[in-house]
PDB file of C-alpha atoms in Angstrom:
ATOM      1  CA  UNK Q  26      -9.269  76.736 164.727  1.00 38.00           C
ATOM      2  CA  UNK Q  27     -10.546  73.970 162.507  1.00 37.00           C
ATOM      3  CA  UNK Q  28      -8.925  73.646 159.111  1.00 40.00           C
ATOM      4  CA  UNK Q  29      -8.696  71.118 156.341  1.00 38.00           C
ATOM      5  CA  UNK Q  30      -5.760  68.770 156.562  1.00 35.00           C
ATOM      6  CA  UNK Q  31      -6.026  67.189 153.124  1.00 37.00           C
ATOM      7  CA  UNK Q  32      -6.290  69.420 150.060  1.00 39.00           C
ATOM      8  CA  UNK Q  33      -8.463  68.452 147.142  1.00 43.00           C
ATOM      9  CA  UNK Q  34      -6.591  68.281 143.860  1.00 45.00           C
ATOM     10  CA  UNK Q  35      -7.925  68.012 140.335  1.00 47.00           C
ATOM     11  CA  UNK Q  36      -6.523  68.391 136.846  1.00 51.00           C
ATOM     12  CA  UNK Q  37      -9.922  68.203 135.178  1.00 64.00           C
ATOM     13  CA  UNK Q  38     -11.307  71.109 133.194  1.00 68.00           C
ATOM     14  CA  UNK Q  39     -14.096  73.032 134.944  1.00 70.00           C
ATOM     15  CA  UNK Q  40     -17.602  71.708 134.339  1.00 72.00           C
ATOM     16  CA  UNK Q  41     -19.632  73.818 131.907  1.00 73.00           C
ATOM     17  CA  UNK Q  42     -22.123  74.608 134.681  1.00 78.00           C
ATOM     18  CA  UNK Q  43     -19.311  76.057 136.773  1.00 82.00           C
ATOM     19  CA  UNK Q  44     -18.139  78.117 133.809  1.00 87.00           C
ATOM     20  CA  UNK Q  45     -21.693  79.382 133.291  1.00 91.00           C
ATOM     21  CA  UNK Q  46     -22.102  80.568 136.897  1.00 94.00           C
ATOM     22  CA  UNK Q  47     -22.490  84.245 135.995  1.00 95.00           C
ATOM     23  CA  UNK Q  48     -25.323  83.861 133.451  1.00 96.00           C
ATOM     24  CA  UNK Q  49     -27.035  81.333 135.725  1.00 96.00           C
ATOM     25  CA  UNK Q  50     -26.864  83.730 138.675  1.00 97.00           C
ATOM     26  CA  UNK Q  51     -28.050  86.618 136.486  1.00 97.00           C
ATOM     27  CA  UNK Q  52     -31.067  84.671 135.171  1.00 97.00           C
ATOM     28  CA  UNK Q  53     -31.852  83.444 138.689  1.00 97.00           C
ATOM     29  CA  UNK Q  54     -31.776  87.023 139.958  1.00 98.00           C
ATOM     30  CA  UNK Q  55     -34.137  88.159 137.194  1.00 98.00           C
ATOM     31  CA  UNK Q  56     -36.611  85.328 137.858  1.00 98.00           C
ATOM     32  CA  UNK Q  57     -36.476  85.864 141.621  1.00 98.00           C
ATOM     33  CA  UNK Q  58     -37.124  89.583 141.156  1.00 98.00           C
ATOM     34  CA  UNK Q  59     -40.161  88.774 139.014  1.00 98.00           C
ATOM     35  CA  UNK Q  60     -41.402  86.416 141.731  1.00 98.00           C
ATOM     36  CA  UNK Q  61     -40.807  89.094 144.358  1.00 98.00           C
ATOM     37  CA  UNK Q  62     -42.770  91.615 142.297  1.00 97.00           C
ATOM     38  CA  UNK Q  63     -45.699  89.199 142.051  1.00 98.00           C
ATOM     39  CA  UNK Q  64     -45.530  88.460 145.793  1.00 98.00           C
ATOM     40  CA  UNK Q  65     -45.594  92.181 146.588  1.00 97.00           C
ATOM     41  CA  UNK Q  66     -48.521  92.773 144.252  1.00 96.00           C
ATOM     42  CA  UNK Q  67     -50.480  89.933 145.864  1.00 97.00           C
ATOM     43  CA  UNK Q  68     -49.584  91.092 149.385  1.00 96.00           C
ATOM     44  CA  UNK Q  69     -47.782  87.869 150.337  1.00 96.00           C
ATOM     45  CA  UNK Q  70     -45.547  89.445 152.986  1.00 95.00           C
ATOM     46  CA  UNK Q  71     -43.710  86.384 154.317  1.00 96.00           C
ATOM     47  CA  UNK Q  72     -42.957  85.108 150.824  1.00 97.00           C
ATOM     48  CA  UNK Q  73     -41.697  88.591 149.949  1.00 97.00           C
ATOM     49  CA  UNK Q  74     -39.349  88.563 152.956  1.00 97.00           C
ATOM     50  CA  UNK Q  75     -37.928  85.181 151.919  1.00 97.00           C
ATOM     51  CA  UNK Q  76     -37.471  86.296 148.317  1.00 98.00           C
ATOM     52  CA  UNK Q  77     -35.726  89.491 149.470  1.00 98.00           C
ATOM     53  CA  UNK Q  78     -33.111  87.319 151.193  1.00 98.00           C
ATOM     54  CA  UNK Q  79     -32.641  85.227 148.045  1.00 98.00           C
ATOM     55  CA  UNK Q  80     -32.341  88.392 145.943  1.00 98.00           C
ATOM     56  CA  UNK Q  81     -29.730  89.739 148.381  1.00 98.00           C
ATOM     57  CA  UNK Q  82     -27.593  86.630 148.015  1.00 97.00           C
ATOM     58  CA  UNK Q  83     -27.851  86.702 144.224  1.00 97.00           C
ATOM     59  CA  UNK Q  84     -26.996  90.414 144.235  1.00 98.00           C
ATOM     60  CA  UNK Q  85     -23.926  89.498 146.259  1.00 98.00           C
ATOM     61  CA  UNK Q  86     -22.974  87.152 143.428  1.00 97.00           C
ATOM     62  CA  UNK Q  87     -23.343  90.072 141.015  1.00 97.00           C
ATOM     63  CA  UNK Q  88     -20.995  92.168 143.155  1.00 97.00           C
ATOM     64  CA  UNK Q  89     -18.406  89.399 142.870  1.00 97.00           C
ATOM     65  CA  UNK Q  90     -19.022  89.325 139.105  1.00 97.00           C
ATOM     66  CA  UNK Q  91     -18.155  93.044 139.159  1.00 97.00           C
ATOM     67  CA  UNK Q  92     -14.863  92.075 140.794  1.00 96.00           C
ATOM     68  CA  UNK Q  93     -14.255  89.379 138.163  1.00 97.00           C
ATOM     69  CA  UNK Q  94     -14.912  91.897 135.406  1.00 97.00           C
ATOM     70  CA  UNK Q  95     -12.321  94.251 136.908  1.00 96.00           C
ATOM     71  CA  UNK Q  96      -9.756  91.501 136.267  1.00 96.00           C
ATOM     72  CA  UNK Q  97     -11.051  91.025 132.715  1.00 95.00           C
ATOM     73  CA  UNK Q  98     -12.127  87.467 133.589  1.00 94.00           C
ATOM     74  CA  UNK Q  99     -15.926  87.655 133.499  1.00 95.00           C
ATOM     75  CA  UNK Q 100     -16.309  87.429 129.721  1.00 93.00           C
ATOM     76  CA  UNK Q 101     -14.026  86.426 126.860  1.00 92.00           C
ATOM     77  CA  UNK Q 102     -15.030  89.562 124.970  1.00 95.00           C
ATOM     78  CA  UNK Q 103     -13.318  92.625 126.440  1.00 95.00           C
ATOM     79  CA  UNK Q 104     -16.230  94.815 125.332  1.00 96.00           C
ATOM     80  CA  UNK Q 105     -18.873  92.611 126.988  1.00 96.00           C
ATOM     81  CA  UNK Q 106     -16.691  92.155 130.077  1.00 97.00           C
ATOM     82  CA  UNK Q 107     -16.382  95.918 130.580  1.00 97.00           C
ATOM     83  CA  UNK Q 108     -20.033  96.505 129.678  1.00 97.00           C
ATOM     84  CA  UNK Q 109     -21.167  94.048 132.356  1.00 97.00           C
ATOM     85  CA  UNK Q 110     -18.778  95.650 134.833  1.00 97.00           C
ATOM     86  CA  UNK Q 111     -20.123  99.114 134.047  1.00 97.00           C
ATOM     87  CA  UNK Q 112     -23.774  98.006 134.310  1.00 97.00           C
ATOM     88  CA  UNK Q 113     -23.248  96.237 137.650  1.00 97.00           C
ATOM     89  CA  UNK Q 114     -21.339  99.302 138.865  1.00 97.00           C
ATOM     90  CA  UNK Q 115     -24.353 101.527 138.187  1.00 97.00           C
ATOM     91  CA  UNK Q 116     -26.417  99.588 140.721  1.00 95.00           C
ATOM     92  CA  UNK Q 117     -23.491  99.457 143.146  1.00 95.00           C
ATOM     93  CA  UNK Q 118     -22.989 103.251 143.004  1.00 95.00           C
ATOM     94  CA  UNK Q 119     -19.472 102.564 141.771  1.00 97.00           C
ATOM     95  CA  UNK Q 120     -17.401 103.566 138.760  1.00 97.00           C
ATOM     96  CA  UNK Q 121     -16.065 100.416 137.114  1.00 98.00           C
ATOM     97  CA  UNK Q 122     -12.840 102.163 136.102  1.00 97.00           C
ATOM     98  CA  UNK Q 123     -12.340 103.495 139.626  1.00 98.00           C
ATOM     99  CA  UNK Q 124     -12.820 100.060 141.158  1.00 97.00           C
ATOM    100  CA  UNK Q 125     -10.439  98.438 138.690  1.00 96.00           C
ATOM    101  CA  UNK Q 126      -7.745 101.084 139.248  1.00 95.00           C
ATOM    102  CA  UNK Q 127      -8.044 100.950 143.036  1.00 95.00           C
ATOM    103  CA  UNK Q 128      -8.349  97.169 143.219  1.00 94.00           C
ATOM    104  CA  UNK Q 129      -4.899  96.868 141.647  1.00 90.00           C
ATOM    105  CA  UNK Q 130      -3.378  98.173 144.871  1.00 89.00           C
ATOM    106  CA  UNK Q 131      -5.040  95.350 146.792  1.00 93.00           C
ATOM    107  CA  UNK Q 132      -3.247  92.779 144.647  1.00 92.00           C
ATOM    108  CA  UNK Q 133       0.043  94.618 144.193  1.00 92.00           C
ATOM    109  CA  UNK Q 134       0.370  95.603 147.873  1.00 92.00           C
ATOM    110  CA  UNK Q 135      -1.656  92.914 149.631  1.00 94.00           C
ATOM    111  CA  UNK Q 136      -1.992  93.622 153.365  1.00 93.00           C
ATOM    112  CA  UNK Q 137       0.679  96.339 153.321  1.00 93.00           C
ATOM    113  CA  UNK Q 138       0.170  99.984 154.212  1.00 94.00           C
ATOM    114  CA  UNK Q 139      -0.428 100.711 150.504  1.00 93.00           C
ATOM    115  CA  UNK Q 140      -3.401  98.327 150.286  1.00 94.00           C
ATOM    116  CA  UNK Q 141      -6.242 100.784 149.634  1.00 94.00           C
ATOM    117  CA  UNK Q 142      -9.087  98.307 150.132  1.00 95.00           C
ATOM    118  CA  UNK Q 143      -7.978  97.346 153.630  1.00 96.00           C
ATOM    119  CA  UNK Q 144      -7.602 100.913 154.929  1.00 96.00           C
ATOM    120  CA  UNK Q 145      -7.383 101.732 157.819  1.00 97.00           C
ATOM    121  CA  UNK Q 146      -6.623  98.247 159.164  1.00 97.00           C
ATOM    122  CA  UNK Q 147      -3.215  98.128 157.489  1.00 96.00           C
ATOM    123  CA  UNK Q 148      -2.011 101.270 159.280  1.00 96.00           C
ATOM    124  CA  UNK Q 149      -0.504 100.735 162.758  1.00 95.00           C
ATOM    125  CA  UNK Q 150      -0.613 104.514 163.315  1.00 96.00           C
ATOM    126  CA  UNK Q 151      -4.436 104.480 163.276  1.00 96.00           C
ATOM    127  CA  UNK Q 152      -5.843 104.152 166.794  1.00 96.00           C
ATOM    128  CA  UNK Q 153      -7.761 101.095 167.904  1.00 97.00           C
ATOM    129  CA  UNK Q 154     -11.032 103.044 168.527  1.00 97.00           C
ATOM    130  CA  UNK Q 155     -10.848 104.499 165.007  1.00 97.00           C
ATOM    131  CA  UNK Q 156     -10.353 101.061 163.484  1.00 98.00           C
ATOM    132  CA  UNK Q 157     -13.226  99.603 165.519  1.00 98.00           C
ATOM    133  CA  UNK Q 158     -15.465 102.455 164.338  1.00 98.00           C
ATOM    134  CA  UNK Q 159     -14.457 101.839 160.721  1.00 97.00           C
ATOM    135  CA  UNK Q 160     -15.245  98.131 161.117  1.00 98.00           C
ATOM    136  CA  UNK Q 161     -18.638  98.902 162.673  1.00 98.00           C
ATOM    137  CA  UNK Q 162     -19.589 101.237 159.838  1.00 98.00           C
ATOM    138  CA  UNK Q 163     -18.390  98.922 157.094  1.00 98.00           C
ATOM    139  CA  UNK Q 164     -20.033  95.803 158.492  1.00 98.00           C
ATOM    140  CA  UNK Q 165     -23.379  97.504 159.140  1.00 98.00           C
ATOM    141  CA  UNK Q 166     -23.590 100.129 156.388  1.00 97.00           C
ATOM    142  CA  UNK Q 167     -21.581  98.565 153.591  1.00 97.00           C
ATOM    143  CA  UNK Q 168     -23.795 100.047 150.878  1.00 96.00           C
ATOM    144  CA  UNK Q 169     -22.457 103.489 151.860  1.00 97.00           C
ATOM    145  CA  UNK Q 170     -19.051 102.668 153.322  1.00 97.00           C
ATOM    146  CA  UNK Q 171     -17.736 100.620 150.411  1.00 96.00           C
ATOM    147  CA  UNK Q 172     -18.242 103.380 147.796  1.00 96.00           C
ATOM    148  CA  UNK Q 173     -16.795 105.852 150.315  1.00 96.00           C
ATOM    149  CA  UNK Q 174     -13.661 103.721 150.583  1.00 96.00           C
ATOM    150  CA  UNK Q 175     -13.039 103.901 146.834  1.00 97.00           C
ATOM    151  CA  UNK Q 176     -14.027 107.544 146.433  1.00 97.00           C
ATOM    152  CA  UNK Q 177     -11.619 108.357 149.235  1.00 96.00           C
ATOM    153  CA  UNK Q 178      -8.857 106.678 147.217  1.00 96.00           C
ATOM    154  CA  UNK Q 179      -9.790 108.693 144.140  1.00 97.00           C
ATOM    155  CA  UNK Q 180     -10.470 112.126 145.640  1.00 96.00           C
ATOM    156  CA  UNK Q 181      -7.768 112.537 148.249  1.00 93.00           C
ATOM    157  CA  UNK Q 182      -4.771 114.734 147.497  1.00 92.00           C
ATOM    158  CA  UNK Q 183      -2.236 111.887 147.415  1.00 92.00           C
ATOM    159  CA  UNK Q 184      -4.411 109.548 145.360  1.00 95.00           C
ATOM    160  CA  UNK Q 185      -2.504 106.650 143.752  1.00 94.00           C
ATOM    161  CA  UNK Q 186      -4.799 107.051 140.720  1.00 95.00           C
ATOM    162  CA  UNK Q 187      -2.877 109.726 138.855  1.00 95.00           C
ATOM    163  CA  UNK Q 188      -3.165 108.989 135.122  1.00 96.00           C
ATOM    164  CA  UNK Q 189      -5.184 111.873 133.593  1.00 96.00           C
ATOM    165  CA  UNK Q 190      -6.878 109.562 131.063  1.00 97.00           C
ATOM    166  CA  UNK Q 191      -8.049 107.205 133.809  1.00 97.00           C
ATOM    167  CA  UNK Q 192      -9.253 110.050 136.013  1.00 97.00           C
ATOM    168  CA  UNK Q 193     -11.229 111.584 133.131  1.00 97.00           C
ATOM    169  CA  UNK Q 194     -12.867 108.227 132.433  1.00 98.00           C
ATOM    170  CA  UNK Q 195     -13.828 107.888 136.092  1.00 98.00           C
ATOM    171  CA  UNK Q 196     -15.444 111.325 136.081  1.00 98.00           C
ATOM    172  CA  UNK Q 197     -17.355 110.445 132.911  1.00 98.00           C
ATOM    173  CA  UNK Q 198     -18.644 107.221 134.455  1.00 98.00           C
ATOM    174  CA  UNK Q 199     -19.687 109.015 137.627  1.00 98.00           C
ATOM    175  CA  UNK Q 200     -21.618 111.555 135.539  1.00 98.00           C
ATOM    176  CA  UNK Q 201     -23.407 108.774 133.655  1.00 98.00           C
ATOM    177  CA  UNK Q 202     -24.203 106.929 136.907  1.00 97.00           C
ATOM    178  CA  UNK Q 203     -25.626 110.135 138.433  1.00 97.00           C
ATOM    179  CA  UNK Q 204     -27.757 110.798 135.328  1.00 98.00           C
ATOM    180  CA  UNK Q 205     -29.107 107.239 135.269  1.00 98.00           C
ATOM    181  CA  UNK Q 206     -30.019 107.342 138.940  1.00 98.00           C
ATOM    182  CA  UNK Q 207     -31.770 110.684 138.506  1.00 98.00           C
ATOM    183  CA  UNK Q 208     -33.793 109.028 135.757  1.00 98.00           C
ATOM    184  CA  UNK Q 209     -34.554 105.930 137.855  1.00 98.00           C
ATOM    185  CA  UNK Q 210     -35.673 107.915 140.900  1.00 98.00           C
ATOM    186  CA  UNK Q 211     -37.722 110.271 138.730  1.00 98.00           C
ATOM    187  CA  UNK Q 212     -39.514 107.301 137.147  1.00 98.00           C
ATOM    188  CA  UNK Q 213     -40.140 105.716 140.555  1.00 98.00           C
ATOM    189  CA  UNK Q 214     -41.600 108.986 141.848  1.00 98.00           C
ATOM    190  CA  UNK Q 215     -43.718 109.566 138.723  1.00 98.00           C
ATOM    191  CA  UNK Q 216     -45.144 106.048 138.840  1.00 97.00           C
ATOM    192  CA  UNK Q 217     -45.387 106.157 142.652  1.00 97.00           C
ATOM    193  CA  UNK Q 218     -43.862 102.707 143.094  1.00 97.00           C
ATOM    194  CA  UNK Q 219     -41.695 103.487 146.096  1.00 97.00           C
ATOM    195  CA  UNK Q 220     -42.755 100.317 147.936  1.00 96.00           C
ATOM    196  CA  UNK Q 221     -41.574  98.174 145.023  1.00 97.00           C
ATOM    197  CA  UNK Q 222     -38.324 100.136 144.839  1.00 98.00           C
ATOM    198  CA  UNK Q 223     -37.794  99.644 148.565  1.00 97.00           C
ATOM    199  CA  UNK Q 224     -38.447  95.888 148.569  1.00 97.00           C
ATOM    200  CA  UNK Q 225     -36.949  94.987 145.200  1.00 97.00           C
ATOM    201  CA  UNK Q 226     -33.812  97.135 145.306  1.00 98.00           C
ATOM    202  CA  UNK Q 227     -33.054  99.223 148.372  1.00 97.00           C
ATOM    203  CA  UNK Q 228     -33.508  96.592 151.100  1.00 98.00           C
ATOM    204  CA  UNK Q 229     -31.709  93.817 149.135  1.00 98.00           C
ATOM    205  CA  UNK Q 230     -28.945  96.264 148.188  1.00 98.00           C
ATOM    206  CA  UNK Q 231     -28.492  97.228 151.851  1.00 98.00           C
ATOM    207  CA  UNK Q 232     -28.224  93.553 152.841  1.00 98.00           C
ATOM    208  CA  UNK Q 233     -25.893  92.867 149.907  1.00 98.00           C
ATOM    209  CA  UNK Q 234     -23.581  95.683 150.967  1.00 97.00           C
ATOM    210  CA  UNK Q 235     -23.258  94.114 154.407  1.00 98.00           C
ATOM    211  CA  UNK Q 236     -22.777  90.607 152.985  1.00 97.00           C
ATOM    212  CA  UNK Q 237     -19.984  91.973 150.827  1.00 97.00           C
ATOM    213  CA  UNK Q 238     -18.344  93.615 153.847  1.00 98.00           C
ATOM    214  CA  UNK Q 239     -18.588  90.509 156.039  1.00 97.00           C
ATOM    215  CA  UNK Q 240     -17.136  88.349 153.270  1.00 97.00           C
ATOM    216  CA  UNK Q 241     -14.266  90.806 152.814  1.00 97.00           C
ATOM    217  CA  UNK Q 242     -13.555  90.741 156.559  1.00 97.00           C
ATOM    218  CA  UNK Q 243     -13.687  86.955 156.651  1.00 97.00           C
ATOM    219  CA  UNK Q 244     -11.156  86.940 153.830  1.00 96.00           C
ATOM    220  CA  UNK Q 245      -8.641  89.348 155.378  1.00 96.00           C
ATOM    221  CA  UNK Q 246      -9.279  91.077 158.726  1.00 96.00           C
ATOM    222  CA  UNK Q 247      -7.246  89.638 161.573  1.00 95.00           C
ATOM    223  CA  UNK Q 248      -4.649  88.125 159.256  1.00 94.00           C
ATOM    224  CA  UNK Q 249      -1.157  89.458 159.949  1.00 91.00           C
ATOM    225  CA  UNK Q 250       0.969  88.326 157.022  1.00 88.00           C
ATOM    226  CA  UNK Q 251       1.793  89.417 153.476  1.00 85.00           C
ATOM    227  CA  UNK Q 252       1.555  86.152 151.540  1.00 89.00           C
ATOM    228  CA  UNK Q 253      -1.791  84.923 150.147  1.00 89.00           C
ATOM    229  CA  UNK Q 254      -2.043  82.223 152.817  1.00 91.00           C
ATOM    230  CA  UNK Q 255      -0.979  84.426 155.726  1.00 92.00           C
ATOM    231  CA  UNK Q 256      -3.054  87.482 154.736  1.00 94.00           C
ATOM    232  CA  UNK Q 257      -6.122  85.611 153.504  1.00 95.00           C
ATOM    233  CA  UNK Q 258      -8.664  83.131 154.804  1.00 95.00           C
ATOM    234  CA  UNK Q 259      -9.884  80.670 152.208  1.00 95.00           C
ATOM    235  CA  UNK Q 260     -12.902  78.402 152.527  1.00 94.00           C
ATOM    236  CA  UNK Q 261     -12.865  74.958 150.915  1.00 93.00           C
ATOM    237  CA  UNK Q 262     -16.050  73.034 151.708  1.00 90.00           C
ATOM    238  CA  UNK Q 263     -16.554  69.340 151.002  1.00 85.00           C
ATOM    239  CA  UNK Q 264     -20.362  69.105 151.257  1.00 88.00           C
ATOM    240  CA  UNK Q 265     -22.868  69.931 148.520  1.00 89.00           C
ATOM    241  CA  UNK Q 266     -24.139  73.056 150.285  1.00 89.00           C
ATOM    242  CA  UNK Q 267     -20.627  74.478 150.504  1.00 88.00           C
ATOM    243  CA  UNK Q 268     -20.038  73.765 146.833  1.00 90.00           C
ATOM    244  CA  UNK Q 269     -23.347  75.416 145.962  1.00 92.00           C
ATOM    245  CA  UNK Q 270     -22.509  78.548 147.965  1.00 92.00           C
ATOM    246  CA  UNK Q 271     -19.072  78.717 146.302  1.00 92.00           C
ATOM    247  CA  UNK Q 272     -20.777  78.399 142.908  1.00 93.00           C
ATOM    248  CA  UNK Q 273     -23.211  81.239 143.622  1.00 94.00           C
ATOM    249  CA  UNK Q 274     -20.280  83.381 144.818  1.00 95.00           C
ATOM    250  CA  UNK Q 275     -18.235  82.636 141.687  1.00 94.00           C
ATOM    251  CA  UNK Q 276     -15.792  80.550 143.758  1.00 93.00           C
ATOM    252  CA  UNK Q 277     -14.685  83.602 145.702  1.00 93.00           C
ATOM    253  CA  UNK Q 278     -14.277  81.449 148.855  1.00 93.00           C
ATOM    254  CA  UNK Q 279     -11.051  80.140 147.228  1.00 93.00           C
ATOM    255  CA  UNK Q 280      -9.698  83.605 147.889  1.00 94.00           C
ATOM    256  CA  UNK Q 281      -6.083  82.721 148.557  1.00 93.00           C
ATOM    257  CA  UNK Q 282      -5.914  81.023 145.160  1.00 93.00           C
ATOM    258  CA  UNK Q 283      -7.245  84.189 143.553  1.00 94.00           C
ATOM    259  CA  UNK Q 284      -4.479  86.244 145.154  1.00 93.00           C
ATOM    260  CA  UNK Q 285      -1.834  83.758 144.073  1.00 90.00           C
ATOM    261  CA  UNK Q 286      -3.251  83.303 140.552  1.00 89.00           C
ATOM    262  CA  UNK Q 287      -5.055  86.575 139.817  1.00 89.00           C
ATOM    263  CA  UNK Q 288      -5.332  85.809 136.104  1.00 90.00           C
ATOM    264  CA  UNK Q 289      -7.232  82.549 136.600  1.00 92.00           C
ATOM    265  CA  UNK Q 290     -10.989  82.523 135.943  1.00 92.00           C
ATOM    266  CA  UNK Q 291     -13.298  81.806 138.856  1.00 92.00           C
ATOM    267  CA  UNK Q 292     -14.290  78.403 137.470  1.00 91.00           C
ATOM    268  CA  UNK Q 293     -10.644  77.266 137.489  1.00 93.00           C
ATOM    269  CA  UNK Q 294      -9.804  78.360 141.047  1.00 92.00           C
ATOM    270  CA  UNK Q 295     -10.704  74.981 142.627  1.00 90.00           C
ATOM    271  CA  UNK Q 296      -8.021  73.322 140.458  1.00 90.00           C
ATOM    272  CA  UNK Q 297      -5.335  75.149 142.452  1.00 90.00           C
ATOM    273  CA  UNK Q 298      -6.663  74.371 145.921  1.00 89.00           C
ATOM    274  CA  UNK Q 299      -3.505  72.443 146.847  1.00 89.00           C
ATOM    275  CA  UNK Q 300      -1.601  75.740 146.852  1.00 89.00           C
ATOM    276  CA  UNK Q 301      -3.639  76.815 149.885  1.00 90.00           C
ATOM    277  CA  UNK Q 302      -1.836  74.411 152.182  1.00 89.00           C
ATOM    278  CA  UNK Q 303       0.489  76.287 154.610  1.00 89.00           C
ATOM    279  CA  UNK Q 304       4.141  76.561 153.600  1.00 87.00           C
ATOM    280  CA  UNK Q 305       5.324  78.448 156.699  1.00 85.00           C
ATOM    281  CA  UNK Q 306       4.222  78.693 160.358  1.00 84.00           C
ATOM    282  CA  UNK Q 307       2.382  81.997 159.852  1.00 85.00           C
ATOM    283  CA  UNK Q 308       0.208  80.695 157.012  1.00 89.00           C
ATOM    284  CA  UNK Q 309      -3.306  79.378 157.609  1.00 89.00           C
ATOM    285  CA  UNK Q 310      -4.857  76.260 156.123  1.00 91.00           C
ATOM    286  CA  UNK Q 311      -8.199  76.624 154.334  1.00 93.00           C
ATOM    287  CA  UNK Q 312     -11.297  76.549 156.507  1.00 94.00           C
ATOM    288  CA  UNK Q 313     -13.972  73.873 155.967  1.00 93.00           C
ATOM    289  CA  UNK Q 314     -16.879  76.332 156.188  1.00 92.00           C
ATOM    290  CA  UNK Q 315     -17.772  80.001 156.363  1.00 92.00           C
ATOM    291  CA  UNK Q 316     -18.938  79.393 159.936  1.00 93.00           C
ATOM    292  CA  UNK Q 317     -15.486  78.282 161.102  1.00 95.00           C
ATOM    293  CA  UNK Q 318     -13.832  81.169 159.239  1.00 95.00           C
ATOM    294  CA  UNK Q 319     -16.340  83.603 160.769  1.00 96.00           C
ATOM    295  CA  UNK Q 320     -15.540  82.368 164.277  1.00 96.00           C
ATOM    296  CA  UNK Q 321     -11.851  82.911 163.551  1.00 95.00           C
ATOM    297  CA  UNK Q 322     -12.622  86.451 162.364  1.00 96.00           C
ATOM    298  CA  UNK Q 323     -14.808  87.405 165.329  1.00 96.00           C
ATOM    299  CA  UNK Q 324     -11.887  87.080 167.734  1.00 93.00           C
ATOM    300  CA  UNK Q 325     -10.073  89.856 165.879  1.00 94.00           C
ATOM    301  CA  UNK Q 326     -12.877  92.426 165.658  1.00 96.00           C
ATOM    302  CA  UNK Q 327     -12.044  93.910 169.072  1.00 96.00           C
ATOM    303  CA  UNK Q 328      -8.752  95.057 167.521  1.00 96.00           C
ATOM    304  CA  UNK Q 329      -9.153  94.844 163.714  1.00 97.00           C
ATOM    305  CA  UNK Q 330      -5.835  94.794 161.859  1.00 96.00           C
ATOM    306  CA  UNK Q 331      -4.322  93.331 158.694  1.00 96.00           C
ATOM    307  CA  UNK Q 332      -0.726  92.739 157.603  1.00 94.00           C
ATOM    308  CA  UNK Q 333       2.699  91.771 158.880  1.00 91.00           C
ATOM    309  CA  UNK Q 334       3.519  95.387 159.756  1.00 92.00           C
ATOM    310  CA  UNK Q 335       1.487  94.879 162.931  1.00 89.00           C
ATOM    311  CA  UNK Q 336       3.928  92.228 164.137  1.00 83.00           C
ATOM    312  CA  UNK Q 337       6.810  94.598 163.503  1.00 74.00           C
ATOM    313  CA  UNK Q 338       5.119  97.438 165.397  1.00 66.00           C
ATOM    314  CA  UNK Q 339       4.152  95.409 168.484  1.00 61.00           C
TER     315      UNK Q 339
END
């Protein structure tokens, strides 16, 4: 495994461009979608394919913005923060309130058997074939599997989401999401623009769902500890391309910092990079690229597991 040996440290305030990552990504997504629409209208197939990939990456950034909003860190205004979270959730087939309630377990019980987002990989009682199947489905059909993961948390008999007020709000949001999607699909059918819907939303959304799943696995699967540095892979790149990717992903690659400082905005995460250096033998230093972190992950996909409970059960 290749890892950084010298952490970068800074006490400087985040640059305004870094702080403006979300609106920049949102505007870029809008402009790219317009370009994709023009390319489709003109029949420029290869340009359309390239723009679909760009749209998918920018949609991935929006999914991470959804995550930031669940922490109340996307906007200074609570109303605008929750509004953005709700709107992004509509196009992710996800209730914002449900995600926020379930995501708390991921932070409170990181890599333990009560970590809802890492089910079933945190459960030693789940067979290896079942975990491999879950990994296959999530990595290849994330657009379906990820909502399933959260709806499972909400709908099962022993759901950790018990507050009646929260559950009512989730049901209301799901009803609104269903109504909006009925309206969208009805409009698409009435206007007969299925090809535009396929290229401009469905295909990019499918790719985005898989990108989200692969990033999640890079961050956690195969890590057998309970601390941020032993249950999380972080990526700290030094080159301009790595910095650009981190910017477009709202600095999510600094994932261990996020788990250690969950109340810190995405733009400030790089300031705490020194905390990613290992403090015990089971902790992992940050990786210099997504490629090196991916290679480290791939070795664990034949037996996907997360958390220190696996060491205790072996």
